[in-house]
PDB file of C-alpha atoms in Angstrom:
ATOM      1  CA  MET A1189      68.351  71.492 161.820  1.00  0.00           C
ATOM      2  CA  VAL A1190      65.852  74.370 161.667  1.00  0.00           C
ATOM      3  CA  TYR A1191      62.483  73.362 160.224  1.00  0.00           C
ATOM      4  CA  HIS A1192      60.781  76.737 160.747  1.00  0.00           C
ATOM      5  CA  LYS A1193      60.729  79.563 158.226  1.00  0.00           C
ATOM      6  CA  SER A1194      60.551  83.053 159.730  1.00  0.00           C
ATOM      7  CA  VAL A1195      58.007  85.418 158.165  1.00  0.00           C
ATOM      8  CA  ARG A1196      57.855  88.959 159.530  1.00  0.00           C
ATOM      9  CA  LEU A1197      54.499  90.678 159.039  1.00  0.00           C
ATOM     10  CA  GLY A1198      54.994  93.774 161.176  1.00  0.00           C
ATOM     11  CA  ALA A1199      57.347  95.549 163.547  1.00  0.00           C
ATOM     12  CA  ASN A1200      56.433  93.191 166.373  1.00  0.00           C
ATOM     13  CA  PHE A1201      54.962  90.201 164.527  1.00  0.00           C
ATOM     14  CA  TYR A1202      56.938  87.097 163.565  1.00  0.00           C
ATOM     15  CA  CYS A1203      55.366  83.936 162.191  1.00  0.00           C
ATOM     16  CA  TYR A1204      57.418  80.746 162.323  1.00  0.00           C
ATOM     17  CA  VAL A1205      56.012  78.560 159.556  1.00  0.00           C
ATOM     18  CA  TRP A1206      56.555  74.847 160.077  1.00  0.00           C
ATOM     19  CA  MET A1207      58.369  73.354 157.066  1.00  0.00           C
ATOM     20  CA  GLY A1208      59.147  69.887 158.429  1.00  0.00           C
ATOM     21  CA  ARG A1209      57.765  66.638 157.083  1.00  0.00           C
ATOM     22  CA  GLY A1210      55.840  65.674 160.222  1.00  0.00           C
ATOM     23  CA  ASN A1211      52.845  67.296 161.862  1.00  0.00           C
ATOM     24  CA  ASN A1212      53.475  70.483 163.820  1.00  0.00           C
ATOM     25  CA  CYS A1213      51.892  73.924 163.959  1.00  0.00           C
ATOM     26  CA  ASN A1214      52.989  77.379 162.920  1.00  0.00           C
ATOM     27  CA  ALA A1215      54.094  79.486 165.897  1.00  0.00           C
ATOM     28  CA  ILE A1216      53.823  83.252 166.358  1.00  0.00           C
ATOM     29  CA  LEU A1217      55.975  85.621 168.389  1.00  0.00           C
ATOM     30  CA  LEU A1218      54.761  89.089 169.360  1.00  0.00           C
ATOM     31  CA  SER A1219      57.951  90.841 170.382  1.00  0.00           C
ATOM     32  CA  HIS A1220      58.298  93.574 172.998  1.00  0.00           C
ATOM     33  CA  VAL A1221      54.575  93.860 173.728  1.00  0.00           C
ATOM     34  CA  LEU A1222      54.744  93.212 177.489  1.00  0.00           C
ATOM     35  CA  ARG A1223      56.233  95.352 180.200  1.00  0.00           C
ATOM     36  CA  GLY A1224      59.096  93.990 182.262  1.00  0.00           C
ATOM     37  CA  GLU A1225      62.053  91.704 181.708  1.00  0.00           C
ATOM     38  CA  ARG A1226      60.128  89.110 179.669  1.00  0.00           C
ATOM     39  CA  PRO A1227      58.461  91.242 176.993  1.00  0.00           C
ATOM     40  CA  HIS A1228      57.507  88.646 174.361  1.00  0.00           C
ATOM     41  CA  VAL A1229      54.282  86.715 173.748  1.00  0.00           C
ATOM     42  CA  LEU A1230      54.484  83.269 172.135  1.00  0.00           C
ATOM     43  CA  ILE A1231      51.381  81.789 170.501  1.00  0.00           C
ATOM     44  CA  ASP A1232      51.114  78.017 169.909  1.00  0.00           C
ATOM     45  CA  PRO A1233      54.712  76.831 170.445  1.00  0.00           C
ATOM     46  CA  GLY A1234      53.819  73.390 169.071  1.00  0.00           C
ATOM     47  CA  HIS A1235      55.224  69.908 169.621  1.00  0.00           C
ATOM     48  CA  ILE A1236      58.426  68.974 171.425  1.00  0.00           C
ATOM     49  CA  LYS A1237      59.022  66.298 168.775  1.00  0.00           C
ATOM     50  CA  ASP A1238      56.665  65.186 166.037  1.00  0.00           C
ATOM     51  CA  GLU A1239      55.735  61.663 164.974  1.00  0.00           C
ATOM     52  CA  LEU A1240      58.830  61.495 162.739  1.00  0.00           C
ATOM     53  CA  GLY A1241      61.163  62.477 165.552  1.00  0.00           C
ATOM     54  CA  GLU A1242      61.808  65.970 164.187  1.00  0.00           C
ATOM     55  CA  ALA A1243      62.888  68.281 167.028  1.00  0.00           C
ATOM     56  CA  CYS A1244      60.083  70.829 166.727  1.00  0.00           C
ATOM     57  CA  PHE A1245      60.735  72.861 169.858  1.00  0.00           C
ATOM     58  CA  ASP A1246      64.509  72.959 169.354  1.00  0.00           C
ATOM     59  CA  SER A1247      63.881  74.151 165.800  1.00  0.00           C
ATOM     60  CA  LEU A1248      61.557  76.895 167.041  1.00  0.00           C
ATOM     61  CA  THR A1249      64.023  78.146 169.641  1.00  0.00           C
ATOM     62  CA  GLN A1250      66.760  78.306 166.999  1.00  0.00           C
ATOM     63  CA  ALA A1251      64.510  80.146 164.547  1.00  0.00           C
ATOM     64  CA  ILE A1252      63.524  82.653 167.229  1.00  0.00           C
ATOM     65  CA  SER A1253      67.185  83.109 168.137  1.00  0.00           C
ATOM     66  CA  ARG A1254      68.075  83.899 164.527  1.00  0.00           C
ATOM     67  CA  ASP A1255      65.659  86.833 164.733  1.00  0.00           C
ATOM     68  CA  GLY A1256      67.428  88.136 167.829  1.00  0.00           C
ATOM     69  CA  PHE A1257      65.033  86.838 170.500  1.00  0.00           C
ATOM     70  CA  ARG A1258      65.147  84.195 173.228  1.00  0.00           C
ATOM     71  CA  VAL A1259      62.531  81.799 174.566  1.00  0.00           C
ATOM     72  CA  GLU A1260      63.831  82.751 178.017  1.00  0.00           C
ATOM     73  CA  ASP A1261      62.368  86.237 177.435  1.00  0.00           C
ATOM     74  CA  VAL A1262      58.821  85.033 176.777  1.00  0.00           C
ATOM     75  CA  GLY A1263      56.452  86.329 179.434  1.00  0.00           C
ATOM     76  CA  LEU A1264      53.170  84.900 178.164  1.00  0.00           C
ATOM     77  CA  VAL A1265      52.152  81.839 176.163  1.00  0.00           C
ATOM     78  CA  ILE A1266      48.760  81.855 174.431  1.00  0.00           C
ATOM     79  CA  GLY A1267      47.169  78.650 173.205  1.00  0.00           C
ATOM     80  CA  THR A1268      44.610  78.876 170.433  1.00  0.00           C
ATOM     81  CA  HIS A1269      43.661  75.385 171.608  1.00  0.00           C
ATOM     82  CA  CYS A1270      45.324  72.587 173.538  1.00  0.00           C
ATOM     83  CA  HIS A1271      45.991  69.836 170.991  1.00  0.00           C
ATOM     84  CA  PRO A1272      49.534  68.417 171.322  1.00  0.00           C
ATOM     85  CA  ASP A1273      50.754  69.792 167.992  1.00  0.00           C
ATOM     86  CA  HIS A1274      50.022  73.305 169.300  1.00  0.00           C
ATOM     87  CA  PHE A1275      50.449  73.027 173.058  1.00  0.00           C
ATOM     88  CA  GLU A1276      52.829  70.212 174.058  1.00  0.00           C
ATOM     89  CA  SER A1277      55.964  72.358 174.336  1.00  0.00           C
ATOM     90  CA  VAL A1278      54.266  74.953 176.546  1.00  0.00           C
ATOM     91  CA  GLN A1279      55.856  73.137 179.475  1.00  0.00           C
ATOM     92  CA  SER A1280      59.310  73.591 177.931  1.00  0.00           C
ATOM     93  CA  VAL A1281      58.698  77.329 177.480  1.00  0.00           C
ATOM     94  CA  VAL A1282      57.533  77.713 181.077  1.00  0.00           C
ATOM     95  CA  ASP A1283      60.507  75.728 182.377  1.00  0.00           C
ATOM     96  CA  ARG A1284      62.937  78.019 180.547  1.00  0.00           C
ATOM     97  CA  SER A1285      61.266  81.393 181.061  1.00  0.00           C
ATOM     98  CA  GLY A1286      58.721  81.125 183.865  1.00  0.00           C
ATOM     99  CA  ALA A1287      56.119  82.446 181.412  1.00  0.00           C
ATOM    100  CA  LEU A1288      52.445  82.664 182.288  1.00  0.00           C
ATOM    101  CA  VAL A1289      49.991  80.625 180.236  1.00  0.00           C
ATOM    102  CA  THR A1290      46.487  81.424 179.036  1.00  0.00           C
ATOM    103  CA  LEU A1291      43.677  79.548 177.275  1.00  0.00           C
ATOM    104  CA  SER A1292      39.947  79.969 177.026  1.00  0.00           C
ATOM    105  CA  ARG A1293      38.099  78.489 179.996  1.00  0.00           C
ATOM    106  CA  LYS A1294      36.219  76.016 177.801  1.00  0.00           C
ATOM    107  CA  GLU A1295      39.478  74.803 176.321  1.00  0.00           C
ATOM    108  CA  GLU A1296      40.977  74.145 179.734  1.00  0.00           C
ATOM    109  CA  GLN A1297      37.863  72.179 180.701  1.00  0.00           C
ATOM    110  CA  PHE A1298      38.330  70.108 177.556  1.00  0.00           C
ATOM    111  CA  TYR A1299      42.025  69.732 178.370  1.00  0.00           C
ATOM    112  CA  ASP A1300      41.299  68.574 181.906  1.00  0.00           C
ATOM    113  CA  GLY A1301      38.622  66.185 180.625  1.00  0.00           C
ATOM    114  CA  VAL A1302      39.708  64.105 177.632  1.00  0.00           C
ATOM    115  CA  GLY A1303      43.047  65.838 177.276  1.00  0.00           C
ATOM    116  CA  ARG A1304      45.295  63.267 178.945  1.00  0.00           C
ATOM    117  CA  SER A1305      43.928  60.334 176.956  1.00  0.00           C
ATOM    118  CA  PHE A1306      44.192  62.458 173.804  1.00  0.00           C
ATOM    119  CA  TYR A1307      47.864  63.195 174.474  1.00  0.00           C
ATOM    120  CA  ASP A1308      48.518  59.530 175.292  1.00  0.00           C
ATOM    121  CA  ALA A1309      46.947  58.492 171.990  1.00  0.00           C
ATOM    122  CA  PHE A1310      49.460  60.651 170.127  1.00  0.00           C
ATOM    123  CA  GLY A1311      52.425  59.652 172.282  1.00  0.00           C
ATOM    124  CA  ALA A1312      52.801  63.250 173.449  1.00  0.00           C
ATOM    125  CA  ARG A1313      53.824  64.650 176.835  1.00  0.00           C
ATOM    126  CA  MET A1314      50.978  66.534 178.480  1.00  0.00           C
ATOM    127  CA  PRO A1315      52.107  69.857 180.028  1.00  0.00           C
ATOM    128  CA  GLU A1316      51.546  70.118 183.768  1.00  0.00           C
ATOM    129  CA  VAL A1317      50.738  73.818 183.687  1.00  0.00           C
ATOM    130  CA  LYS A1318      47.573  75.707 184.543  1.00  0.00           C
ATOM    131  CA  PRO A1319      46.342  78.941 182.969  1.00  0.00           C
ATOM    132  CA  PHE A1320      47.249  82.026 184.987  1.00  0.00           C
ATOM    133  CA  PHE A1321      44.102  83.650 183.603  1.00  0.00           C
ATOM    134  CA  TYR A1322      41.381  82.762 181.108  1.00  0.00           C
ATOM    135  CA  LEU A1323      40.918  84.467 177.785  1.00  0.00           C
ATOM    136  CA  THR A1324      37.698  86.383 177.344  1.00  0.00           C
ATOM    137  CA  GLU A1325      36.109  87.651 174.152  1.00  0.00           C
ATOM    138  CA  GLY A1326      37.271  91.137 173.149  1.00  0.00           C
ATOM    139  CA  ASP A1327      40.427  93.213 173.586  1.00  0.00           C
ATOM    140  CA  LEU A1328      43.410  91.516 175.214  1.00  0.00           C
ATOM    141  CA  SER A1329      45.480  93.962 177.243  1.00  0.00           C
ATOM    142  CA  LEU A1330      49.157  93.087 176.884  1.00  0.00           C
ATOM    143  CA  GLY A1331      50.579  96.032 178.795  1.00  0.00           C
ATOM    144  CA  ALA A1332      52.402  97.900 176.044  1.00  0.00           C
ATOM    145  CA  LYS A1333      49.277  99.119 174.261  1.00  0.00           C
ATOM    146  CA  ASP A1334      51.188 101.237 171.766  1.00  0.00           C
ATOM    147  CA  LYS A1335      52.826  98.093 170.346  1.00  0.00           C
ATOM    148  CA  VAL A1336      49.899  95.919 169.240  1.00  0.00           C
ATOM    149  CA  ASN A1337      46.143  95.663 169.722  1.00  0.00           C
ATOM    150  CA  VAL A1338      44.914  92.068 169.952  1.00  0.00           C
ATOM    151  CA  LYS A1339      41.273  90.995 169.888  1.00  0.00           C
ATOM    152  CA  VAL A1340      40.266  87.552 171.137  1.00  0.00           C
ATOM    153  CA  LEU A1341      37.504  85.790 169.196  1.00  0.00           C
ATOM    154  CA  PHE A1342      35.869  82.569 170.360  1.00  0.00           C
ATOM    155  CA  THR A1343      35.836  80.246 167.337  1.00  0.00           C
ATOM    156  CA  PRO A1344      34.791  76.740 168.430  1.00  0.00           C
ATOM    157  CA  GLY A1345      34.290  73.769 166.149  1.00  0.00           C
ATOM    158  CA  HIS A1346      37.735  72.198 165.894  1.00  0.00           C
ATOM    159  CA  THR A1347      37.728  72.051 169.692  1.00  0.00           C
ATOM    160  CA  PRO A1348      35.128  73.387 172.150  1.00  0.00           C
ATOM    161  CA  GLY A1349      37.279  76.301 173.310  1.00  0.00           C
ATOM    162  CA  SER A1350      39.304  77.259 170.233  1.00  0.00           C
ATOM    163  CA  ILE A1351      40.125  80.944 169.880  1.00  0.00           C
ATOM    164  CA  SER A1352      41.388  83.114 167.041  1.00  0.00           C
ATOM    165  CA  LEU A1353      43.330  86.353 167.428  1.00  0.00           C
ATOM    166  CA  TYR A1354      42.807  89.457 165.316  1.00  0.00           C
ATOM    167  CA  LEU A1355      45.263  92.339 165.101  1.00  0.00           C
ATOM    168  CA  GLU A1356      42.926  95.010 163.813  1.00  0.00           C
ATOM    169  CA  GLU A1357      45.444  97.723 163.012  1.00  0.00           C
ATOM    170  CA  GLU A1358      47.773  95.354 161.150  1.00  0.00           C
ATOM    171  CA  LYS A1359      44.789  93.427 159.687  1.00  0.00           C
ATOM    172  CA  ILE A1360      46.375  90.115 160.693  1.00  0.00           C
ATOM    173  CA  LEU A1361      44.189  87.135 161.618  1.00  0.00           C
ATOM    174  CA  ILE A1362      45.658  84.195 163.555  1.00  0.00           C
ATOM    175  CA  SER A1363      43.124  81.458 162.894  1.00  0.00           C
ATOM    176  CA  GLY A1364      44.579  78.479 164.750  1.00  0.00           C
ATOM    177  CA  ASP A1365      43.006  75.307 163.371  1.00  0.00           C
ATOM    178  CA  VAL A1366      39.760  76.950 162.282  1.00  0.00           C
ATOM    179  CA  VAL A1367      40.747  77.613 158.676  1.00  0.00           C
ATOM    180  CA  PHE A1368      43.860  76.913 156.580  1.00  0.00           C
ATOM    181  CA  ALA A1369      44.908  77.628 153.019  1.00  0.00           C
ATOM    182  CA  GLY A1370      42.356  75.628 151.049  1.00  0.00           C
ATOM    183  CA  SER A1371      41.232  73.584 154.017  1.00  0.00           C
ATOM    184  CA  VAL A1372      39.583  73.674 157.445  1.00  0.00           C
ATOM    185  CA  GLY A1373      40.282  72.189 160.848  1.00  0.00           C
ATOM    186  CA  ARG A1374      39.228  68.620 161.582  1.00  0.00           C
ATOM    187  CA  THR A1375      36.043  67.986 163.528  1.00  0.00           C
ATOM    188  CA  ASP A1376      36.388  64.227 164.035  1.00  0.00           C
ATOM    189  CA  PHE A1377      38.487  64.594 167.191  1.00  0.00           C
ATOM    190  CA  PRO A1378      36.748  64.654 170.598  1.00  0.00           C
ATOM    191  CA  GLY A1379      34.845  67.919 171.025  1.00  0.00           C
ATOM    192  CA  GLY A1380      34.751  68.758 167.319  1.00  0.00           C
ATOM    193  CA  ARG A1381      31.479  70.022 165.822  1.00  0.00           C
ATOM    194  CA  PRO A1382      31.104  70.824 162.101  1.00  0.00           C
ATOM    195  CA  SER A1383      28.159  73.192 162.655  1.00  0.00           C
ATOM    196  CA  LEU A1384      30.155  75.301 165.121  1.00  0.00           C
ATOM    197  CA  LEU A1385      33.189  75.328 162.833  1.00  0.00           C
ATOM    198  CA  ARG A1386      31.016  76.592 159.984  1.00  0.00           C
ATOM    199  CA  ARG A1387      29.714  79.449 162.137  1.00  0.00           C
ATOM    200  CA  SER A1388      33.235  80.315 163.266  1.00  0.00           C
ATOM    201  CA  ILE A1389      34.489  80.461 159.680  1.00  0.00           C
ATOM    202  CA  ASP A1390      31.530  82.619 158.668  1.00  0.00           C
ATOM    203  CA  ARG A1391      32.396  84.990 161.492  1.00  0.00           C
ATOM    204  CA  LEU A1392      36.079  85.257 160.614  1.00  0.00           C
ATOM    205  CA  ALA A1393      35.233  85.844 156.961  1.00  0.00           C
ATOM    206  CA  GLN A1394      33.573  89.145 157.926  1.00  0.00           C
ATOM    207  CA  LEU A1395      36.822  90.648 159.238  1.00  0.00           C
ATOM    208  CA  ASP A1396      39.055  93.032 157.308  1.00  0.00           C
ATOM    209  CA  VAL A1397      42.089  90.772 156.838  1.00  0.00           C
ATOM    210  CA  GLU A1398      45.264  91.448 154.887  1.00  0.00           C
ATOM    211  CA  TYR A1399      47.207  88.463 156.279  1.00  0.00           C
ATOM    212  CA  LEU A1400      45.683  85.136 157.290  1.00  0.00           C
ATOM    213  CA  VAL A1401      48.064  83.187 159.533  1.00  0.00           C
ATOM    214  CA  PRO A1402      46.713  79.635 159.885  1.00  0.00           C
ATOM    215  CA  GLY A1403      47.748  77.021 162.409  1.00  0.00           C
ATOM    216  CA  HIS A1404      49.293  74.755 159.766  1.00  0.00           C
ATOM    217  CA  ASN A1405      51.136  75.212 156.512  1.00  0.00           C
ATOM    218  CA  THR A1406      48.861  73.775 153.821  1.00  0.00           C
ATOM    219  CA  GLY A1407      49.845  76.324 151.165  1.00  0.00           C
ATOM    220  CA  VAL A1408      52.982  77.587 149.470  1.00  0.00           C
ATOM    221  CA  ASP A1409      54.206  80.120 152.013  1.00  0.00           C
ATOM    222  CA  GLY A1410      52.187  79.299 155.131  1.00  0.00           C
ATOM    223  CA  VAL A1411      50.610  82.773 155.216  1.00  0.00           C
ATOM    224  CA  ILE A1412      47.854  83.976 152.887  1.00  0.00           C
ATOM    225  CA  ALA A1413      48.698  87.581 151.958  1.00  0.00           C
ATOM    226  CA  GLY A1414      46.352  90.054 150.300  1.00  0.00           C
ATOM    227  CA  LYS A1415      42.672  90.806 150.919  1.00  0.00           C
ATOM    228  CA  ASP A1416      41.545  89.260 147.655  1.00  0.00           C
ATOM    229  CA  LYS A1417      43.409  86.003 148.302  1.00  0.00           C
ATOM    230  CA  VAL A1418      42.086  85.837 151.864  1.00  0.00           C
ATOM    231  CA  ALA A1419      38.518  86.415 150.658  1.00  0.00           C
ATOM    232  CA  ARG A1420      38.869  83.774 147.925  1.00  0.00           C
ATOM    233  CA  ASN A1421      40.197  81.310 150.455  1.00  0.00           C
ATOM    234  CA  PHE A1422      37.222  81.862 152.759  1.00  0.00           C
ATOM    235  CA  ASN A1423      34.803  81.446 149.851  1.00  0.00           C
ATOM    236  CA  MET A1424      36.543  78.239 148.805  1.00  0.00           C
ATOM    237  CA  VAL A1425      36.637  76.562 152.219  1.00  0.00           C
ATOM    238  CA  LYS A1426      32.980  77.391 152.853  1.00  0.00           C
ATOM    239  CA  MET A1427      32.088  75.020 150.024  1.00  0.00           C
ATOM    240  CA  PHE A1428      33.570  72.105 151.966  1.00  0.00           C
ATOM    241  CA  ILE A1429      31.820  72.550 155.315  1.00  0.00           C
TER     242      ILE A1429
END
C-alpha cells in the first residue's frame, strides 16, 4: 500500500506527502540535479516502519517509482535533521544506491551524542552511516547548476543542527520540523530550544516563498501554496512560540 501522495512543484521537484496514520515525514526528491549515473537528491527519506507498522520506506520507493524514478539512482541524501522519522531509512537508501549522505556538523554531533538512546526510545534502527561532507550555510553546489539552485539555512531550535533549504528561483522553502501548517516543531526533545526555534521562524518568514514544504503533513494538502497563505501561516505560528 502506498501512503505517500506525490506533489510536483517544479520540473525537478517532487514532494512525497505522508498520508499514513502513523508518524512519518514528508520526503522530497530533486530529480536529475547531479552529474553521473545517480542524478537524484533525496531529502528526509523518513522511517523504515512507523509505530503502527506502516511500511514507510517501501511506500516511498513505490511512490517514487510511479513518477518514473528509482531509489537506486539517488546519489545524495540530505537530512534536515537526524530524528528517526526523518532519517532512519537513510541506511536503506545507501544500501540500495551507494548514495552519499550529508547533514550539518552540529546535527551529526547531536546524532553521535544522544542519538542512539533517542532511536532506542522510539524503537527505531539507527543508521550506521557517516556524512560524506557537512552542510554549510549558503549555496549548495549540486553539480548541474542549471537545474536547481539550493540555499542551505541553519535553523536550530527543534534540534541543535536543523537546516532548512530554500530554492530561490522556484520560491520553494523546505522547512523540515521548524514550521508546519498551523504548528511548529517540538522543542521538548533533547537539544530543543524554544528561543532558537523562534529566531529560526522569524528568519524564514523574511524569505520570498510561494510554496512552503514542511516536514510533516498537518494541513489539508501537506504543502502551503501561495504567498499570502504562507505569510498568514508564519504570522499565525509566531503567536504560539
